[in-house]
Amino acid sequence: MAKDKPTRRPRAETPKGFRDYFGADVTERKAMLDAIAEVYHRYGFDPLETAAVETVEALGKFLPDVDRPNAGVFAWQEDEEAASKAGDWLALRYDLTAPLARVAAQYRNDLPSPYRRYAMGPVWRNEKPGPGRYRQFYQCDADTVGAASVAADAEICMMLADALEAVGIPRGDYVVRVNNRKVLNGVMEAAGILNPANPEAFEDERGIVLRAIDKFDKFGEAGVRALLGDGRKDESGDFTKGAGLSAAQAARILQYLTARQELEDDYQQYLIDAAKERDVERQSKLSALVAYIADPSHQGGLAAFVAGSKANIATLMRLEMFVGNSEVGREGVNELSEITALLLAQGYGPDRIVIDPSVVRGLGYYTGPVFEAELTFEILDEKGRKRQFGSVAGGGRYDGLVERFTGQKVPATGVSIGVDRLLAALREKGRLGGAAQGPVIVTVMDRDRMADYLGMAGELRRAGIRAEVYLGNPKQFGNQLKYADKRASPIAVIQGGDEAARGVVVLKDLALGARIAAEASLAEWKAQPAQTEVPRENLVAAVLAMLGRG
Amino acid sequence: MAKDKPTRRPRAETPKGFRDYFGADVTERKAMLDAIAEVYHRYGFDPLETAAVETVEALGKFLPDVDRPNAGVFAWQEDEEAASKAGDWLALRYDLTAPLARVAAQYRNDLPSPYRRYAMGPVWRNEKPGPGRYRQFYQCDADTVGAASVAADAEICMMLADALEAVGIPRGDYVVRVNNRKVLNGVMEAAGILNPANPEAFEDERGIVLRAIDKFDKFGEAGVRALLGDGRKDESGDFTKGAGLSAAQAARILQYLTARQELEDDYQQYLIDAAKERDVERQSKLSALVAYIADPSHQGGLAAFVAGSKANIATLMRLEMFVGNSEVGREGVNELSEITALLLAQGYGPDRIVIDPSVVRGLGYYTGPVFEAELTFEILDEKGRKRQFGSVAGGGRYDGLVERFTGQKVPATGVSIGVDRLLAALREKGRLGGAAQGPVIVTVMDRDRMADYLGMAGELRRAGIRAEVYLGNPKQFGNQLKYADKRASPIAVIQGGDEAARGVVVLKDLALGARIAAEASLAEWKAQPAQTEVPRENLVAAVLAMLGRG
């Protein structure tokens, strides 16, 4: 290196789209993840940690950005010296689900089946960074591989609700919204843009429709109608091409999409009428659900939310109408009905979990139930407008991901919590941000007595007190106190030659000092100098007392 | 995707050199890191988490493999769409020190100074993978940036010792070995291969010498002598080029290298004689250390290891001889003497920390004190031979790393714990591996009563018991019990139609069953079927009692 010519200095910059986490950012996230892991553990899930790096072929291409199917990941080619197979493409994982599918296939003879696992860690997306949009972020997932039963989906929804409450989101401030990709397909079949005999036809149109439905929250009914038709021009004048559906087709999709909203007032009569008409079809799970609710023995203990659950049931009934004769659509409604019944029986009513036709989930690999956890309390956006906090977790069933590797169907379902979003929510709710206490600072008055100062810090630490010696240049004492202030130190320990000779130390109560400085008059300030002298041998006891731990 | 032609299935393989961690592998590492973080926290260190990705220019090239200066990292170029500056090279961090240097420069106006931080996480090396040699592994670092005093180095050494004890390595089973790069440079100057007036001369030779010293443990004196001279042929016949030193030069290096070993018998007389001769030089830190030890008031409380510390002092005296008139060499001996004195005063004697001239540390950025934690207990290697467990942590002072960015000198020192190695050591010592308890399994006898089974699991969980419903295909009951066995489940809960009608559940004590199967005769086995029937409403109480938590 010394032979290189001097070059310009490197820039000290986080790469674009990446960020650094300091202090409480790290410990608060850790505490939150620990609380979630505890819930996952209690549900029988085991931890799994895969490497950040996967082969590109194992990852597959399932990122939502269908317009750039080759991009979205950070990838590179193995070089010849390092790899046994030069030329292989490696990439950073873009989620925790694709690695799980690889693991489930690779270890299929050794893992228990069903395999319940949780995983926490960073994932990477090679996207254009923007404000609040990072290229590395944390996910926290739980999945069940090898369980075809929708009981597995219901369990994931319950566990998600429990996890949100465990980290401090109170009931009523969140809702888990549930839908089913099969219902979406059924509605598209009924609208004439999905033909089971020719599944590849209208693929582009369906992609546009799904993305339009996904934007319902953001663009509203008019925006989605435009996207279903010729296209939509946004405020900046940019034009997004539409799906080109006829007005009748678009109406069908929109009717579906608003199935939940429209019915909030008149669902009860509707429900009763429909239930009466449906006696001939008692085989369907939806009929069973209606019967379950109607059974007086079930209404006893559950009365409180049986009533509320009628909203979910009414939504399901509308969905059954809208999928018409589509077989896959009816299957989807059946699955949603069964999930609703299971959740209801466990006490997870519509105060926590609702059926919502507008849930799509972007990832391409979902095949059945999809879910999304939304925080319903309001925050102010960057322009000072009120809006709901929004989504913090999502997931669903992906029965095809493991099959990619093995050729055999392996059902799987799971959820991913957006860790940074949930942390931001907890900050909004004031559940975090209690300032971390800094260490007691032993100041250095006499450079040659460093051993004595280290000894004081050591004694304090052995008593369980966070403590350190000031290790910067001790010449300017003011800098030492400024440092203590920056570290949010509660106490400074001071011992000059005079104090050493007299066998004492001075303790400066910095917390009290700050309070006095903020609140007290000059006279009070002088009367209460927030500093005290104690015998050297009483150091630990005096510090403990000052910290209120005496 | 549906339009693609069917292609071959992707391979379900971890990329070469990467691995997956399951269950206890994850939780045991987490517990160990939590214990270390607690020690770091108490010493006043704050957490920092940087992204996995850095710019190549920020990382710099400091990996030990000087023969392949451009390799060693996983790197790729920003593509045009994603980045604001296309063409920038990004890479995965190869350690946690280079990102810290970048952070210290980037936030220099905001961070406290000195800045004490700890960091934990994976790092990546693009090396040829081999048995036990992975390309992603965990590090756990603590560093102090902005403290020029060797008190900061001493503190790191003490904290490292405390951290090892906190995770379960008993005192006596580890030693922190300390050296100083300046001493190494001094000896090379004395041997005529470093000229302060022309520092670039003999650079290659010095590189070979450092690597030879680093291999002292492995190759022994003869091997190092060969590497210092013409070169060394290993058992397989491969030849490594030597430094080409004369016999006299090599002897000087070897004498230095064995300074510690040779003196273990006669150090005491040597020490006294030397101390007497040195009165004129009382300004040196080494003399101060001798005086400190000789002071009767210091021998009182410290008598036990003052005696032992004479070995360290004797080593230092030999080192002072070997560096001759080299200014940097004398500075190095002074620093080591000061560190030894500070540690001694804090009670960290040679049972925990020793001066060892053979410590080099591979990384190119070290400028002063270097340290290494070695576990001294013996294990059997893959060929059944006894050997010491070896190094689990290392670090040192790197005063030039931040300067790369800012042009201003910023002193820094720190240590990195090799997390996987330390975990392996704890397993060797039997400190880990208590089998994690699996969940209580609620079996499914009747698919239509899934809600009841989920209800049982829910009740158990609300009582703090890890529990789950079997969610695989319930048809073959034997598979459910095999599953419970694979999960190390303590209890299976069984309720068929008959039991449901009678309002009872059957509890199968799988832990007891396994013990009976292993130990009991057939008659005993029949007499003690390890299963019991309890009223449904007593489920939770009976499970708690069976788990010994009643």
PDB file of C-alpha atoms in Angstrom, chain A residues 16 23 25 97 99 109 119 137 147 259 287 327 329 348 395 402-403 445 463 488:
ATOM      1  CA  LYS A  16     -27.326   5.669  -0.881  1.00  0.00           C
ATOM      2  CA  GLY A  23     -27.867   3.501  20.639  1.00  0.00           C
ATOM      3  CA  ASP A  25     -32.420   2.602  17.827  1.00  0.00           C
ATOM      4  CA  THR A  97     -39.597 -16.468   2.609  1.00  0.00           C
ATOM      5  CA  PRO A  99     -34.680 -18.732   1.805  1.00  0.00           C
ATOM      6  CA  ASN A 109     -35.914 -35.406   5.070  1.00  0.00           C
ATOM      7  CA  ALA A 119     -36.725 -15.753  11.376  1.00  0.00           C
ATOM      8  CA  PHE A 137     -34.511  -3.233   6.243  1.00  0.00           C
ATOM      9  CA  ALA A 147     -49.731 -27.668   6.601  1.00  0.00           C
ATOM     10  CA  ALA A 259     -68.236  -5.307  -0.780  1.00  0.00           C
ATOM     11  CA  SER A 287     -73.349 -21.966   5.372  1.00  0.00           C
ATOM     12  CA  GLU A 327     -64.839 -22.860  -8.952  1.00  0.00           C
ATOM     13  CA  GLY A 329     -63.604 -18.323  -6.384  1.00  0.00           C
ATOM     14  CA  TYR A 348     -60.621 -13.433  17.669  1.00  0.00           C
ATOM     15  CA  GLY A 395     -48.357 -12.486   4.486  1.00  0.00           C
ATOM     16  CA  VAL A 402     -41.128 -25.270  -2.286  1.00  0.00           C
ATOM     17  CA  GLU A 403     -42.442 -27.148  -5.334  1.00  0.00           C
ATOM     18  CA  MET A 445      -8.053  15.453  37.136  1.00  0.00           C
ATOM     19  CA  ALA A 463     -21.886  -3.098  41.914  1.00  0.00           C
ATOM     20  CA  ALA A 488     -26.686  11.670  29.319  1.00  0.00           C
TER      21      ALA A 488
END
